[in-house]
Each structure stands twice: as C-alpha cells, then as structure tokens.
Amino acid sequence: MARGAAWHESLQGDVRALATGWSVKERKGKVFLRVRQSDQPEAAVTLPFDWIASSKGDAYTRVRNIYKLVQEGYSLKQAALVAGGKAPRLTSQQDWPGALERFKKQKLQHGTAIKPGTWEAKYLPVLTDAVAMLSSSKPPTTPAELIDRCISDPKWLPGSRTRQERARNLAQFLRHCVTREQFPVIWQPPTDLKDAIGRKPATATSQKSDELSDQQIIDLIDSLPNDDAGRRWADALKLLAELGLRPIELLHLSVRTDPKTKERFWWCGYEKRSGGGVTKARRLYPLALQADDGTLQEWKLLERWPLVLPPLQSGNGAADAIGSYLNRREGWKGLRAEQEAAGKRVSGYAFRHSYSLRGHQRGIDTGSMALAMGHSIEVHCRSYTWASES
C-alpha cells in the first residue's frame, strides 16, 4: 500500500510543480487533470490513462505536453485533443488564406466549374468566416467544431437550406486542403453532415411558394433578355409552367413516340424518393397558358424539341440555378415585390403550382392532375387547397 501511494504522490507532485493550480487525481479509474487559475473558470479533462503505477510516466508526459499547448493559447480541452492526436495542431505551415485562393481557382477553372457569381454568393461568405476563425488566437481544433461554428447563427434554423449550403461548401474546402494542400488528414471533414445541419423542428413554418397567374408568368417570360441566354432561360420557364415540372425534372425530360399512334409525347424519367415512397417516371400532359385576353400561348415546345436549355447542374442544383438567374432579373424582382405586398411568397416552384391551379380551373379531376404531376392524390390534396376543397 505504501509503495502504491508513492507512485501517485510522485505524479501529483510533478504536476503541481508545472504551474500553480495544476493537479491530477483518480476519477473512475482514470487520470483526471484539473486546472484552477484565479482569473479563469476551472477546467478539467479525463486523460486516457489508467490510475496505476505503470501509467505514471506516460500520464506525466501527456500532462506536460498539454501544459505547453495551453501556454501557446489553446484551451485545456483543445490542448488535450491535440496532445492526444485527436485534433491537428495549427502551425504556420498551414496557410489557410493561401489554400482559400487556390480552392477558388480550382472551383472556377477545373472540374465541374462554377460561375464567379456562385462563388461570391455561396462559397466565399462561409469560407471567409472559416479562415478568420482558423487564423484567430483561439481557433477550432476539429473539422466538426469548425463547421458547427460556421453554421450556428440563430437566423439559420436547423435543417435550413443555408445551413446545408454552408456546411457542404465548407466540407468541400476542407477536403481540398487535405487532398491537394497536404494539410493533416485529421482536417478531413465528416462524411455525414446531417448532425451538423440538423433537421427542421416540427413547429417550423412552411416556406412553400404560392402560385402565379398565367398572365404573370407570360409577362415575366416576355421581360427576359432577347439574347441566346435569355431565350434558353425563357424555354426553361415555359417548360416548368406548361408541364408542371419540379425544377430538377428539367434534367430528366425527353420526348417519346407512341408505337401505335406515332404520337410524340413528353416523358419525365425522374423518380423522387420521399417518406411516402417513390414517385415513378411518368408521361407529362401540357396545359397551355392563357393570357387575360383569352389567347392561348402556342410556344410549340414539343415541336422544337430538343431544346438547348441553360446550365442547371452546377452549384447546388436546378432549383438553385433557376433562383440565382431569376433573382438578377428586374421582371422577377418586381413580381416578387408584388407578391410579397399581397402576403404571398414566390419561388421557382411557383410555375409548378400554377400548373395545378390551371388544371383545376379547367375542370380536370384531382386524380388526373395528381397523376400528371407525379404524386399521390393524398399529397396533391394536402399541397393544394383548391384540390382538397373540390
């Protein structure tokens, strides 16, 4: 017993000699390190060493390394992670600002290149925040901690699109740093970001878009620039409105021919997986838009197929690409302001919702409209008040 007491008294004496307020004791069979300093809150951490004589040397070496890191500005918890190899030690060799510039070049000029506007709007804000944190006197010491700090603003609710974008784009940057900049592999971000992004609370209000009138859509399309890019975007919006498509379905659109009648028809190969099951690929049924003067819009989309559509796969997908384009158009800005003044919300899904209303106004039954739009009658009625009321 006396011999056993001697080893831990020796360890405790060595730790006390490092600095005032530093001590170790046994807790649940492990070495428990505690730091008490008059100008700071008490801090403590359990070390991965058994409270036995054979661990004395390793335990003291670890405490001494932690002490050195704390003197450099790390918190006790951060220092313990770094000393234990569970977090990277931030050194001058890790050039975060330089890595950011090289990542920008990679995103704009190589791979699935993004546009400068996408970089400025979607990547730069979160990466600027991240580099500032990593270059501070008390930086995050793990990828998970960095991501959490970069998406924890109260205005970004758990599960929100902004949290998704910031977490995913920051993870891209960290992967670039590990694979191309040769940063320590411990900076490899988590493969699953769900815990960081979170889920929308059950009490969260829906941000569903409201529908537009046919005339509003016609006016918007007519307001687009009359150049190659403007005409491509106009055709994309015409397809959304006339066929009732989800934005992503523009990437899965084709034309087929009936083997018996030789009639050409629209086909959507998209399959949406949701809590209600899988939405199967389907035939599409166009509903021409009607202006306020009664004129049906004859856009001849089927006859002109295949159409050259704008780029929809870069960035965060088709819906984001459509939103980014429309948000720069004066016609869309005016329409959005008009809707907001009426207490409504408008997004790229407004064209699809307008298709549903158009079908209802023309007396098409709910079941047929649900089939044409690629969801169940239950979902259709839950999504559209005019369907449930009818």
Short mmCIF file of C-alpha atoms in Angstrom, two decimals:
data_model
loop_
_atom_site.label_atom_id
_atom_site.label_comp_id
_atom_site.label_asym_id
_atom_site.label_seq_id
_atom_site.Cartn_x
_atom_site.Cartn_y
_atom_site.Cartn_z
CA MET A 1 0.00 0.00 0.00
CA ALA A 2 2.80 2.39 0.91
CA ARG A 3 4.60 1.55 -2.33
CA GLY A 4 1.36 2.20 -4.29
CA ALA A 5 0.88 5.52 -2.58
CA ALA A 6 4.40 6.62 -3.51
CA TRP A 7 3.85 6.49 -7.29
CA HIS A 8 0.71 8.63 -7.36
CA GLU A 9 2.09 11.10 -4.80
CA SER A 10 5.13 11.45 -7.07
CA LEU A 11 2.90 12.05 -10.13
CA GLN A 12 0.80 14.59 -8.26
CA GLY A 13 3.92 16.41 -7.07
CA ASP A 14 5.39 16.55 -10.58
CA VAL A 15 2.14 18.01 -12.00
CA ARG A 16 1.86 20.61 -9.20
CA ALA A 17 5.42 21.66 -10.00
CA LEU A 18 4.46 22.58 -13.59
CA ALA A 19 2.36 25.56 -12.55
CA THR A 20 0.17 26.84 -9.76
CA GLY A 21 -3.32 25.38 -9.91
CA TRP A 22 -2.43 22.24 -11.92
CA SER A 23 -3.28 18.90 -10.29
CA VAL A 24 -4.24 15.30 -11.02
CA LYS A 25 -6.25 12.75 -9.13
CA GLU A 26 -8.12 9.48 -9.72
CA ARG A 27 -11.64 9.52 -11.17
CA LYS A 28 -13.41 6.34 -12.28
CA GLY A 29 -10.08 4.57 -12.55
CA LYS A 30 -8.54 7.18 -14.88
CA VAL A 31 -6.13 10.10 -14.54
CA PHE A 32 -8.18 13.27 -14.07
CA LEU A 33 -6.44 16.56 -14.81
CA ARG A 34 -7.76 19.78 -13.25
CA VAL A 35 -6.61 23.37 -13.70
CA ARG A 36 -7.60 26.14 -11.29
CA GLN A 37 -6.49 29.68 -12.02
CA SER A 38 -7.69 32.81 -10.26
CA ASP A 39 -8.53 34.74 -13.44
CA GLN A 40 -10.28 31.91 -15.35
CA PRO A 41 -13.05 29.36 -14.75
CA GLU A 42 -11.93 25.96 -13.52
CA ALA A 43 -11.22 23.48 -16.34
CA ALA A 44 -10.79 19.71 -16.22
CA VAL A 45 -10.34 16.77 -18.56
CA THR A 46 -10.07 12.99 -18.15
CA LEU A 47 -6.94 11.53 -19.73
CA PRO A 48 -6.86 8.07 -21.38
CA PHE A 49 -4.54 6.53 -18.77
CA ASP A 50 -5.44 4.08 -16.03
CA TRP A 51 -4.73 5.22 -12.47
CA ILE A 52 -1.97 2.65 -11.96
CA ALA A 53 1.76 2.85 -11.36
CA SER A 54 2.74 1.66 -14.85
CA SER A 55 0.90 4.66 -16.40
CA LYS A 56 2.77 7.27 -14.37
CA GLY A 57 5.42 8.12 -16.97
CA ASP A 58 3.03 8.33 -19.93
CA ALA A 59 0.48 10.31 -17.94
CA TYR A 60 3.04 12.89 -16.83
CA THR A 61 4.41 13.26 -20.37
CA ARG A 62 0.90 13.89 -21.65
CA VAL A 63 0.18 16.47 -18.93
CA ARG A 64 3.45 18.26 -19.69
CA ASN A 65 2.60 18.40 -23.42
CA ILE A 66 -0.87 19.72 -22.60
CA TYR A 67 0.67 22.39 -20.38
CA LYS A 68 2.91 23.59 -23.24
CA LEU A 69 -0.06 23.85 -25.59
CA VAL A 70 -2.11 25.80 -23.04
CA GLN A 71 0.78 28.24 -22.78
CA GLU A 72 0.50 28.73 -26.56
CA GLY A 73 -3.13 29.79 -26.21
CA TYR A 74 -5.09 26.55 -26.51
CA SER A 75 -7.91 25.82 -24.08
CA LEU A 76 -7.38 22.81 -21.81
CA LYS A 77 -9.85 20.75 -23.84
CA GLN A 78 -8.26 21.73 -27.16
CA ALA A 79 -4.79 21.06 -25.83
CA ALA A 80 -5.81 17.58 -24.63
CA LEU A 81 -7.19 16.74 -28.08
CA VAL A 82 -4.08 18.00 -29.88
CA ALA A 83 -1.72 16.23 -27.47
CA GLY A 84 -3.69 13.02 -27.91
CA GLY A 85 -3.57 13.19 -31.70
CA LYS A 86 -7.32 13.73 -31.97
CA ALA A 87 -7.05 17.27 -33.35
CA PRO A 88 -4.47 18.99 -35.54
CA ARG A 89 -2.00 21.42 -34.12
CA LEU A 90 -2.34 24.68 -36.02
CA THR A 91 1.06 25.75 -37.30
CA SER A 92 2.31 28.45 -39.63
CA GLN A 93 2.78 25.73 -42.26
CA GLN A 94 -0.99 25.56 -42.71
CA ASP A 95 -1.64 28.50 -44.99
CA TRP A 96 -5.43 28.83 -44.77
CA PRO A 97 -5.71 32.12 -46.73
CA GLY A 98 -3.47 30.72 -49.48
CA ALA A 99 -5.47 27.49 -49.56
CA LEU A 100 -8.65 29.53 -49.97
CA GLU A 101 -7.23 31.33 -53.03
CA ARG A 102 -6.15 28.05 -54.60
CA PHE A 103 -9.52 26.45 -53.85
CA LYS A 104 -11.22 29.38 -55.59
CA LYS A 105 -9.12 28.77 -58.69
CA GLN A 106 -9.95 25.06 -58.56
CA LYS A 107 -13.71 25.73 -58.32
CA LEU A 108 -13.77 28.34 -61.09
CA GLN A 109 -11.42 26.73 -63.61
CA HIS A 110 -11.42 22.97 -63.08
CA GLY A 111 -13.77 20.03 -62.54
CA THR A 112 -17.46 20.97 -62.56
CA ALA A 113 -16.58 24.65 -62.78
CA ILE A 114 -18.91 27.10 -61.08
CA LYS A 115 -19.63 30.67 -62.09
CA PRO A 116 -17.99 33.63 -60.32
CA GLY A 117 -21.43 34.69 -59.06
CA THR A 118 -21.94 31.29 -57.42
CA TRP A 119 -18.54 31.56 -55.76
CA GLU A 120 -19.29 35.03 -54.42
CA ALA A 121 -22.78 34.15 -53.16
CA LYS A 122 -22.46 30.56 -51.95
CA TYR A 123 -18.82 29.81 -51.16
CA LEU A 124 -16.99 32.99 -50.21
CA PRO A 125 -19.12 34.03 -47.18
CA VAL A 126 -18.71 30.78 -45.25
CA LEU A 127 -15.08 30.25 -46.28
CA THR A 128 -14.14 33.78 -45.27
CA ASP A 129 -15.69 33.12 -41.85
CA ALA A 130 -13.87 29.79 -41.58
CA VAL A 131 -10.44 31.18 -42.47
CA ALA A 132 -10.91 34.04 -39.99
CA MET A 133 -11.68 31.53 -37.23
CA LEU A 134 -8.76 29.29 -38.18
CA SER A 135 -6.38 32.26 -38.17
CA SER A 136 -7.56 33.58 -34.78
CA SER A 137 -5.79 33.21 -31.44
CA LYS A 138 -8.23 30.50 -30.34
CA PRO A 139 -9.09 28.55 -33.49
CA PRO A 140 -11.33 25.49 -33.77
CA THR A 141 -9.28 22.30 -33.45
CA THR A 142 -11.51 19.82 -35.31
CA PRO A 143 -13.45 19.92 -38.59
CA ALA A 144 -16.70 19.26 -36.74
CA GLU A 145 -16.11 22.19 -34.39
CA LEU A 146 -15.27 24.48 -37.33
CA ILE A 147 -18.41 23.50 -39.24
CA ASP A 148 -20.61 23.92 -36.16
CA ARG A 149 -19.24 27.40 -35.52
CA CYS A 150 -19.72 28.43 -39.16
CA ILE A 151 -23.41 27.45 -39.31
CA SER A 152 -24.58 28.24 -35.78
CA ASP A 153 -26.03 31.70 -36.42
CA PRO A 154 -29.53 31.87 -34.84
CA LYS A 155 -31.03 33.16 -38.10
CA TRP A 156 -30.15 29.84 -39.80
CA LEU A 157 -32.55 27.28 -38.38
CA PRO A 158 -31.57 23.60 -38.12
CA GLY A 159 -32.24 21.87 -41.42
CA SER A 160 -32.40 25.15 -43.36
CA ARG A 161 -31.08 25.47 -46.91
CA THR A 162 -28.46 27.99 -45.77
CA ARG A 163 -27.08 25.56 -43.20
CA GLN A 164 -26.91 22.85 -45.86
CA GLU A 165 -25.07 25.07 -48.32
CA ARG A 166 -22.59 26.45 -45.80
CA ALA A 167 -21.79 23.03 -44.30
CA ARG A 168 -21.38 21.31 -47.68
CA ASN A 169 -19.29 24.06 -49.24
CA LEU A 170 -17.04 24.27 -46.19
CA ALA A 171 -16.62 20.48 -46.28
CA GLN A 172 -15.54 20.77 -49.93
CA PHE A 173 -12.87 23.27 -48.89
CA LEU A 174 -11.55 21.05 -46.10
CA ARG A 175 -11.36 18.05 -48.44
CA HIS A 176 -9.40 20.20 -50.88
CA CYS A 177 -7.00 21.20 -48.08
CA VAL A 178 -6.34 17.56 -47.18
CA THR A 179 -6.12 16.07 -50.66
CA ARG A 180 -4.46 18.90 -52.60
CA GLU A 181 -2.79 21.12 -49.99
CA GLN A 182 -1.38 18.21 -47.93
CA PHE A 183 -2.90 19.51 -44.68
CA PRO A 184 -3.04 16.96 -41.83
CA VAL A 185 -5.55 14.22 -42.58
CA ILE A 186 -7.36 14.99 -39.34
CA TRP A 187 -8.83 18.02 -41.15
CA GLN A 188 -10.81 15.63 -43.34
CA PRO A 189 -14.46 16.65 -42.72
CA PRO A 190 -17.16 14.22 -41.57
CA THR A 191 -18.68 12.21 -44.42
CA ASP A 192 -22.14 12.68 -42.94
CA LEU A 193 -23.09 16.28 -42.22
CA LYS A 194 -26.62 15.55 -41.00
CA ASP A 195 -25.75 16.06 -37.34
CA ALA A 196 -24.27 19.48 -38.09
CA ILE A 197 -27.06 20.62 -40.42
CA GLY A 198 -29.83 19.30 -38.18
CA ARG A 199 -33.49 18.90 -39.02
CA LYS A 200 -36.24 21.46 -39.14
CA PRO A 201 -38.25 21.49 -35.89
CA ALA A 202 -41.80 20.20 -36.00
CA THR A 203 -43.03 23.72 -35.25
CA ALA A 204 -41.20 25.28 -38.22
CA THR A 205 -43.48 27.12 -40.62
CA SER A 206 -43.55 26.04 -44.24
CA GLN A 207 -41.83 28.21 -46.84
CA LYS A 208 -43.94 26.87 -49.69
CA SER A 209 -44.26 29.08 -52.73
CA ASP A 210 -47.62 30.46 -53.86
CA GLU A 211 -48.92 30.14 -57.40
CA LEU A 212 -48.81 32.79 -60.13
CA SER A 213 -51.46 33.67 -62.67
CA ASP A 214 -50.89 32.70 -66.30
CA GLN A 215 -50.61 36.37 -67.23
CA GLN A 216 -47.96 36.97 -64.56
CA ILE A 217 -45.88 34.10 -65.97
CA ILE A 218 -46.34 35.34 -69.55
CA ASP A 219 -45.27 38.85 -68.57
CA LEU A 220 -42.23 37.52 -66.71
CA ILE A 221 -41.07 35.43 -69.66
CA ASP A 222 -41.61 38.36 -72.04
CA SER A 223 -39.40 40.53 -69.80
CA LEU A 224 -36.33 38.29 -70.16
CA PRO A 225 -33.42 39.50 -72.35
CA ASN A 226 -33.84 38.73 -76.05
CA ASP A 227 -30.44 37.07 -76.47
CA ASP A 228 -29.25 33.45 -76.61
CA ALA A 229 -29.05 33.09 -72.82
CA GLY A 230 -32.37 34.84 -72.28
CA ARG A 231 -34.13 32.63 -74.83
CA ARG A 232 -32.73 29.48 -73.21
CA TRP A 233 -33.97 30.56 -69.80
CA ALA A 234 -37.33 31.51 -71.31
CA ASP A 235 -37.70 27.98 -72.72
CA ALA A 236 -36.82 26.51 -69.32
CA LEU A 237 -39.53 28.58 -67.61
CA LYS A 238 -42.03 27.72 -70.36
CA LEU A 239 -41.41 24.01 -69.76
CA LEU A 240 -41.84 24.40 -66.00
CA ALA A 241 -45.13 26.26 -66.46
CA GLU A 242 -46.69 24.28 -69.30
CA LEU A 243 -45.73 20.83 -67.95
CA GLY A 244 -45.93 21.48 -64.20
CA LEU A 245 -42.38 20.33 -63.56
CA ARG A 246 -40.23 20.40 -60.48
CA PRO A 247 -37.04 22.34 -61.36
CA ILE A 248 -34.89 19.19 -61.16
CA GLU A 249 -37.15 17.44 -63.66
CA LEU A 250 -35.81 19.64 -66.45
CA LEU A 251 -32.74 17.40 -66.27
CA HIS A 252 -34.84 14.26 -66.82
CA LEU A 253 -37.05 15.44 -69.67
CA SER A 254 -37.38 13.64 -73.01
CA VAL A 255 -39.83 13.03 -75.85
CA ARG A 256 -41.14 9.57 -76.74
CA THR A 257 -43.27 8.24 -79.58
CA ASP A 258 -46.34 6.04 -79.08
CA PRO A 259 -45.67 2.84 -81.10
CA LYS A 260 -49.31 2.57 -82.20
CA THR A 261 -50.45 6.11 -82.83
CA LYS A 262 -46.99 7.51 -83.66
CA GLU A 263 -47.92 10.44 -81.41
CA ARG A 264 -44.99 12.18 -79.75
CA PHE A 265 -45.37 12.94 -76.05
CA TRP A 266 -43.41 14.34 -73.15
CA TRP A 267 -41.75 11.93 -70.69
CA CYS A 268 -40.16 12.62 -67.30
CA GLY A 269 -37.69 10.00 -66.07
CA TYR A 270 -37.25 11.49 -62.61
CA GLU A 271 -38.04 9.33 -59.59
CA LYS A 272 -38.49 11.21 -56.34
CA ARG A 273 -37.87 9.32 -53.09
CA SER A 274 -39.73 10.60 -50.05
CA GLY A 275 -41.41 9.40 -46.89
CA GLY A 276 -44.42 8.37 -48.98
CA GLY A 277 -42.40 6.08 -51.23
CA VAL A 278 -41.00 6.51 -54.73
CA THR A 279 -42.63 8.66 -57.39
CA LYS A 280 -42.33 6.77 -60.67
CA ALA A 281 -41.31 8.15 -64.05
CA ARG A 282 -44.37 9.43 -65.89
CA ARG A 283 -45.93 10.80 -69.04
CA LEU A 284 -46.47 14.55 -68.99
CA TYR A 285 -49.56 16.43 -70.16
CA PRO A 286 -49.04 20.03 -71.30
CA LEU A 287 -51.54 22.70 -70.30
CA ALA A 288 -51.09 25.82 -72.43
CA LEU A 289 -51.15 29.12 -70.57
CA GLN A 290 -53.96 31.56 -71.28
CA ALA A 291 -53.48 35.33 -71.30
CA ASP A 292 -56.05 37.62 -69.71
CA ASP A 293 -57.48 38.38 -73.18
CA GLY A 294 -58.20 34.66 -73.68
CA THR A 295 -55.29 33.94 -76.03
CA LEU A 296 -53.64 30.56 -75.55
CA GLN A 297 -49.84 30.63 -75.67
CA GLU A 298 -48.59 28.45 -78.52
CA TRP A 299 -44.94 28.01 -77.65
CA LYS A 300 -44.53 24.83 -79.77
CA LEU A 301 -42.14 23.34 -77.23
CA LEU A 302 -42.75 19.74 -78.32
CA GLU A 303 -42.23 20.59 -81.98
CA ARG A 304 -38.96 22.39 -81.17
CA TRP A 305 -37.54 19.61 -79.01
CA PRO A 306 -34.67 19.01 -78.29
CA LEU A 307 -34.26 22.47 -76.81
CA VAL A 308 -30.97 23.95 -75.68
CA LEU A 309 -31.50 24.74 -72.02
CA PRO A 310 -29.30 26.83 -69.71
CA PRO A 311 -26.78 25.13 -67.36
CA LEU A 312 -28.74 23.62 -64.50
CA GLN A 313 -26.30 21.17 -62.90
CA SER A 314 -23.66 23.48 -61.45
CA GLY A 315 -23.75 24.82 -57.90
CA ASN A 316 -26.50 23.35 -55.73
CA GLY A 317 -28.82 22.02 -58.42
CA ALA A 318 -31.51 23.09 -60.85
CA ALA A 319 -33.74 24.90 -58.34
CA ASP A 320 -30.79 26.93 -57.09
CA ALA A 321 -29.66 27.74 -60.66
CA ILE A 322 -33.15 28.94 -61.59
CA GLY A 323 -33.41 31.00 -58.42
CA SER A 324 -29.99 32.58 -58.98
CA TYR A 325 -30.89 33.58 -62.54
CA LEU A 326 -34.32 34.96 -61.68
CA ASN A 327 -33.04 36.93 -58.71
CA ARG A 328 -30.96 39.02 -61.13
CA ARG A 329 -33.93 39.84 -63.42
CA GLU A 330 -35.87 43.05 -62.92
CA GLY A 331 -39.12 41.41 -64.02
CA TRP A 332 -38.77 38.77 -61.30
CA LYS A 333 -37.84 41.35 -58.67
CA GLY A 334 -40.97 43.32 -59.47
CA LEU A 335 -43.14 40.22 -59.44
CA ARG A 336 -41.72 39.11 -56.11
CA ALA A 337 -42.35 42.53 -54.58
CA GLU A 338 -45.91 42.44 -55.89
CA GLN A 339 -46.48 39.00 -54.35
CA GLU A 340 -44.93 39.97 -51.03
CA ALA A 341 -47.18 43.04 -50.86
CA ALA A 342 -50.10 40.64 -51.19
CA GLY A 343 -48.72 38.45 -48.38
CA LYS A 344 -47.51 35.72 -50.74
CA ARG A 345 -44.19 34.02 -51.38
CA VAL A 346 -42.79 33.15 -54.79
CA SER A 347 -40.01 30.78 -55.87
CA GLY A 348 -39.05 28.56 -58.80
CA TYR A 349 -41.80 26.14 -57.72
CA ALA A 350 -44.47 28.76 -58.45
CA PHE A 351 -44.61 27.58 -62.08
CA ARG A 352 -45.47 24.04 -60.96
CA HIS A 353 -48.11 25.25 -58.50
CA SER A 354 -49.66 27.40 -61.22
CA TYR A 355 -49.98 24.31 -63.42
CA SER A 356 -52.05 22.64 -60.69
CA LEU A 357 -54.35 25.64 -60.37
CA ARG A 358 -54.72 25.86 -64.17
CA GLY A 359 -55.85 22.24 -64.32
CA HIS A 360 -58.38 22.81 -61.54
CA GLN A 361 -59.76 25.89 -63.28
CA ARG A 362 -60.23 23.87 -66.48
CA GLY A 363 -62.23 21.18 -64.72
CA ILE A 364 -59.65 18.39 -64.74
CA ASP A 365 -60.28 15.93 -61.91
CA THR A 366 -57.96 15.72 -58.94
CA GLY A 367 -56.79 12.17 -59.68
CA SER A 368 -55.70 13.05 -63.21
CA MET A 369 -53.86 16.15 -62.03
CA ALA A 370 -52.07 14.18 -59.31
CA LEU A 371 -51.00 11.57 -61.88
CA ALA A 372 -49.76 14.24 -64.29
CA MET A 373 -47.73 15.96 -61.55
CA GLY A 374 -46.16 12.76 -60.26
CA HIS A 375 -47.52 12.44 -56.75
CA SER A 376 -50.38 10.74 -54.91
CA ILE A 377 -53.89 12.15 -54.57
CA GLU A 378 -53.25 12.49 -50.83
CA VAL A 379 -50.15 14.62 -51.42
CA HIS A 380 -51.94 16.63 -54.12
CA CYS A 381 -54.87 17.46 -51.84
CA ARG A 382 -52.56 18.27 -48.95
CA SER A 383 -50.47 20.58 -51.13
CA TYR A 384 -53.24 22.44 -52.96
CA THR A 385 -56.30 23.86 -51.20
CA TRP A 386 -58.32 24.04 -54.42
CA ALA A 387 -57.85 20.29 -54.87
CA SER A 388 -58.91 19.39 -51.32
CA GLU A 389 -61.90 21.75 -51.45
CA SER A 390 -63.10 20.29 -54.73
#
